[in-house]
GROMACS .gro file of C-alpha atoms in nm:
model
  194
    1UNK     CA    1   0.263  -0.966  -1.691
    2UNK     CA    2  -0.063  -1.151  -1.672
    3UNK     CA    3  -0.209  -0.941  -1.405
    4UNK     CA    4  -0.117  -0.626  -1.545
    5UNK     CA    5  -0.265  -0.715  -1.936
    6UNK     CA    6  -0.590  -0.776  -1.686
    7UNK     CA    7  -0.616  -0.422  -1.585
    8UNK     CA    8  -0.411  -0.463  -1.210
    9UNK     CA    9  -0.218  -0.170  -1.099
   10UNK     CA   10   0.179  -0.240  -1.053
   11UNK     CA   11   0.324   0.018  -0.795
   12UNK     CA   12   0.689   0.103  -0.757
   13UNK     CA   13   0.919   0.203  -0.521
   14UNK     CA   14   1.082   0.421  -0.755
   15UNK     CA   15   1.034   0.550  -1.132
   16UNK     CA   16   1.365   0.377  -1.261
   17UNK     CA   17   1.190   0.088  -1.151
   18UNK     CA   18   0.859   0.181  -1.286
   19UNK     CA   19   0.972   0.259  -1.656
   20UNK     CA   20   1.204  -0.068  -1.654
   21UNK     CA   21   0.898  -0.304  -1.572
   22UNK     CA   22   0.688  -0.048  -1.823
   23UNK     CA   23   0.964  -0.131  -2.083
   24UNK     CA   24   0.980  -0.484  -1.983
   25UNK     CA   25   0.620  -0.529  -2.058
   26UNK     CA   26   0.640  -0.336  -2.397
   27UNK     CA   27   0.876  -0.614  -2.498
   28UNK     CA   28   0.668  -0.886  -2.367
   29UNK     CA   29   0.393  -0.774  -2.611
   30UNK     CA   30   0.628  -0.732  -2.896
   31UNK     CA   31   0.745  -1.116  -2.818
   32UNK     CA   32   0.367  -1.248  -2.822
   33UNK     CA   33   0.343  -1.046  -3.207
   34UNK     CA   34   0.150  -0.792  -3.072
   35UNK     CA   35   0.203  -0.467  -3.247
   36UNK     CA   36  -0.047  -0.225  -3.044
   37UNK     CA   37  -0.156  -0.284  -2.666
   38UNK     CA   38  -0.264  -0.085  -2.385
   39UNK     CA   39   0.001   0.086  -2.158
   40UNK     CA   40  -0.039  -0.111  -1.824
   41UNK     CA   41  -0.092   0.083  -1.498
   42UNK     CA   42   0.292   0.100  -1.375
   43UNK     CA   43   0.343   0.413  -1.110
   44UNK     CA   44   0.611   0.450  -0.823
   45UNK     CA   45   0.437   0.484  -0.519
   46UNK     CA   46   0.468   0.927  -0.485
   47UNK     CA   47   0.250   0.897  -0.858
   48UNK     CA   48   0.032   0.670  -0.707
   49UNK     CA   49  -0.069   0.835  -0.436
   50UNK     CA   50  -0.077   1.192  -0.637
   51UNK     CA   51  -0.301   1.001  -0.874
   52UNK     CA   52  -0.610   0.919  -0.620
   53UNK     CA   53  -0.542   1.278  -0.554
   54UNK     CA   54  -0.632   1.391  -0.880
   55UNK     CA   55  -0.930   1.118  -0.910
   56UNK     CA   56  -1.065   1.252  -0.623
   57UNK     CA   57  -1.047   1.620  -0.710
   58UNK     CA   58  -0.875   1.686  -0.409
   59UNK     CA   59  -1.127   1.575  -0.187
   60UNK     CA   60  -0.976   1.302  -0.057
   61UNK     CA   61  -1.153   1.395   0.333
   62UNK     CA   62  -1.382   1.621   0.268
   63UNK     CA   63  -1.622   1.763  -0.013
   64UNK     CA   64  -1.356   2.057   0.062
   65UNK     CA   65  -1.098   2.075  -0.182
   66UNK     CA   66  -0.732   2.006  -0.047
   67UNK     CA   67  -0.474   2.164  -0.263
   68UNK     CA   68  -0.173   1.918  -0.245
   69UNK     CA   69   0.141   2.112  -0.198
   70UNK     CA   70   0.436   2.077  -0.471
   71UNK     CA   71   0.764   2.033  -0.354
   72UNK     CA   72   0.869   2.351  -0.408
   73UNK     CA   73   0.591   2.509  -0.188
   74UNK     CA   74   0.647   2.291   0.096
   75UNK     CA   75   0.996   2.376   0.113
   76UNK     CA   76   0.936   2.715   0.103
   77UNK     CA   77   0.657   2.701   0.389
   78UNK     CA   78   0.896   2.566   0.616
   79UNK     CA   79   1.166   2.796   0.497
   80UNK     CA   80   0.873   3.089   0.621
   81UNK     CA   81   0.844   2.901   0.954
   82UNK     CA   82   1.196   2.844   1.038
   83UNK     CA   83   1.249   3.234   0.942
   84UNK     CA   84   0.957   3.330   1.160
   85UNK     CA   85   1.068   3.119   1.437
   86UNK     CA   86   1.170   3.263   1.775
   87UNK     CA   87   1.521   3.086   1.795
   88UNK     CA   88   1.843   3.207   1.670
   89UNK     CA   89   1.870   3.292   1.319
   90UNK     CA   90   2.012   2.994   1.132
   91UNK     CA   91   2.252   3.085   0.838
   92UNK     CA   92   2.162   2.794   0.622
   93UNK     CA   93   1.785   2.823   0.630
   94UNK     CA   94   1.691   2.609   0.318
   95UNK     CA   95   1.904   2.345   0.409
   96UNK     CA   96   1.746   2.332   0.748
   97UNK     CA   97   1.407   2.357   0.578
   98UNK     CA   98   1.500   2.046   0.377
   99UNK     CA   99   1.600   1.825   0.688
  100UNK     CA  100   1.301   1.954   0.850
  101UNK     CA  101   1.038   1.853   0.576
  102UNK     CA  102   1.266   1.472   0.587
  103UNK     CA  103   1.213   1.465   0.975
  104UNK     CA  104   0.849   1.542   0.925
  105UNK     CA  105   0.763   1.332   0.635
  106UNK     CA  106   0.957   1.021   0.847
  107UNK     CA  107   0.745   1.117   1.158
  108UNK     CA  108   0.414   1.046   0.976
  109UNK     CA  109   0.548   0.783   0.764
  110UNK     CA  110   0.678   0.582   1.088
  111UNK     CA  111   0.346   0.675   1.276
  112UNK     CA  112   0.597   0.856   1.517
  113UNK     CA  113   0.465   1.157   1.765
  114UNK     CA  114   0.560   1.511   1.754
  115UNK     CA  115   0.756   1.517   2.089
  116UNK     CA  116   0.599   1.814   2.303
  117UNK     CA  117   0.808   2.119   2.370
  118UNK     CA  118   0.874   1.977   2.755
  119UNK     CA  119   1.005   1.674   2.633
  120UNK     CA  120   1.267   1.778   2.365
  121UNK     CA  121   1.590   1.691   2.511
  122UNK     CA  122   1.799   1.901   2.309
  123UNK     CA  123   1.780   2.249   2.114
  124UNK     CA  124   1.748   2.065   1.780
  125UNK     CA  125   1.429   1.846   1.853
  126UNK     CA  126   1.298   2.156   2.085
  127UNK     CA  127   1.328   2.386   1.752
  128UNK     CA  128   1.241   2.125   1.526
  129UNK     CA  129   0.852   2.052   1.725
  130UNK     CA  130   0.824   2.435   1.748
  131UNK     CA  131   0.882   2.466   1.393
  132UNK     CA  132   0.619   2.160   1.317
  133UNK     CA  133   0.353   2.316   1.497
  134UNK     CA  134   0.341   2.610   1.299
  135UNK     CA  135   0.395   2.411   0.979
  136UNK     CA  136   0.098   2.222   1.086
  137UNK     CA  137  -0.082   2.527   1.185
  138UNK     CA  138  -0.010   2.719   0.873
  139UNK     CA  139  -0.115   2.360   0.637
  140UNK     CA  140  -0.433   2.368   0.855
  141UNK     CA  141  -0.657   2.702   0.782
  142UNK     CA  142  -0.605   2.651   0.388
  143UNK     CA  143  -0.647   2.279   0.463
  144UNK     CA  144  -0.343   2.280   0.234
  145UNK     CA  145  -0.189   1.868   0.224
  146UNK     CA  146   0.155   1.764   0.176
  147UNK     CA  147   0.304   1.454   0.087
  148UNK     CA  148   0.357   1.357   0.429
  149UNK     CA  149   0.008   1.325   0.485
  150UNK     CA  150  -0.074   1.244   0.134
  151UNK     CA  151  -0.086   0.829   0.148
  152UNK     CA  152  -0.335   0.881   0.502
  153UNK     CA  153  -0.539   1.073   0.324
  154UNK     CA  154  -0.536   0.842  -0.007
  155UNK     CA  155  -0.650   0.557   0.282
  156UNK     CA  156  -0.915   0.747   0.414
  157UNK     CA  157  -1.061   0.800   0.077
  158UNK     CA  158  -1.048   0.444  -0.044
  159UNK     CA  159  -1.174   0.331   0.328
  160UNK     CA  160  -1.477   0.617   0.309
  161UNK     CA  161  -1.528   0.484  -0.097
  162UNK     CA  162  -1.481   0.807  -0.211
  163UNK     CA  163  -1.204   0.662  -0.393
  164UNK     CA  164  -1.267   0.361  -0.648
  165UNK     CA  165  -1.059   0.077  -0.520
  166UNK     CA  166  -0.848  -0.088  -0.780
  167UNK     CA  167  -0.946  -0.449  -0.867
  168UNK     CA  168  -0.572  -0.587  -0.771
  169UNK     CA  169  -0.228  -0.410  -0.680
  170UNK     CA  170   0.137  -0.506  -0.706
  171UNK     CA  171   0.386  -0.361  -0.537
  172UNK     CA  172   0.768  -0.395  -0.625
  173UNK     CA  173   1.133  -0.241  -0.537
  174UNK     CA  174   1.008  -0.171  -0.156
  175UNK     CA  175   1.276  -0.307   0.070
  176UNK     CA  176   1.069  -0.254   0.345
  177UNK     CA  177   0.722  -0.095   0.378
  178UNK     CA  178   0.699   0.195   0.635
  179UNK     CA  179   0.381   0.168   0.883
  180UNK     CA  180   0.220   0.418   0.659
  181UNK     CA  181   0.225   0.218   0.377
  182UNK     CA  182   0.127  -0.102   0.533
  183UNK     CA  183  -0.194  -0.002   0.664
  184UNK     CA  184  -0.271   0.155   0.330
  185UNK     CA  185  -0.205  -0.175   0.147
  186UNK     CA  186  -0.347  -0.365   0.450
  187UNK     CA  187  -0.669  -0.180   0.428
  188UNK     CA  188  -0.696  -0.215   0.058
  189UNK     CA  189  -0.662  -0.587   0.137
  190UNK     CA  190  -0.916  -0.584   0.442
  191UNK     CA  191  -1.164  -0.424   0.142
  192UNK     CA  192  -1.134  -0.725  -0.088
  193UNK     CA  193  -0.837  -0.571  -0.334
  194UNK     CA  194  -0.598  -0.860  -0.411
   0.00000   0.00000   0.00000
């Protein structure tokens, strides 16, 4: 409670979590007699992220602009990729679309590597690196970002300073921190962030 009242970022690893700390703070105040205070800095990690997204304009690389995809358009890119694809037609396209995005998101956020077409060893992961190329292809020209990407790119801003580090961040609810996340936090550490 201390180090949020001083201005430190608390990030969640969900937003239950994030508005029961928010209201657990609110009656912390009201305890100490206070009867107005500023709202501390409580986000679940996906609002984090989306934030130094929006502080940067987008440019979280580049002076270029990155729209960030919604979930909604990202599903319906890969549903256009699976559709386009060169394999049988699939009856269930947006459900396949959805465990495509999850195998994609887990790839980056587990620092795993697209397996190439010659090493798939079975239709599924064959059809699922065909359809990732061209997801990645068709995210590239537009230089359009998803959420997969989102927390590298939040890094490489912070690491480049073209993103205002915050003076100290908490993190809480994580079970277990993906590689992704780690080197985030590790290289907001490196950078003097407590």
């Amino acid at each position: 409670m201390a180090a949020l009242a001083a201005g430190a970022t608390l990030v969640t690893a969900n937003q239950r979590l994030a508005r029961h700390l928010a209201a657990g703070y609110a009656a912390a105040r009201q305890r100490e007699g206070a009867v107005v205070w500023e709202a501390p800095d409580i986000l679940p990690w996906p609002q984090w992220l989306e934030r130094g997204w929006q502080d940067c304009l987008g440019q979280l690389e580049s002076d270029t602009p990155q729209p960030l995809l919604t979930d909604a358009q990202e599903l319906a890119l890969w549903e256009a990729v699976i559709r386009s694809a060169d394999t049988e037609p699939l009856l269930q396209v947006p459900a396949a679309a959805r465990a495509a995005r999850e195998a994609w998101q887990l790839l980056h956020a587990y620092r795993l590597r697209l397996p190439r077409a010659d090493e798939a060893r079975s239709e599924d992961v064959a059809a699922f690196t065909a359809w990732a190329e061209r997801y990645r292809k068709r995210c590239s020209t537009p230089r359009w970002l998803d959420r997969a990407r989102l927390p590298d790119a939040v890094r490489s801003a912070f690491v480049a300073g073209r993103l205002p580090r915050p003076q100290a961040l908490l993190i809480a609810g994580f079970d277990e921190l993906t590689p992704q996340q780690r080197e985030l936090l590790d290289d907001l550490r490196a950078a003097g962030v407590a």
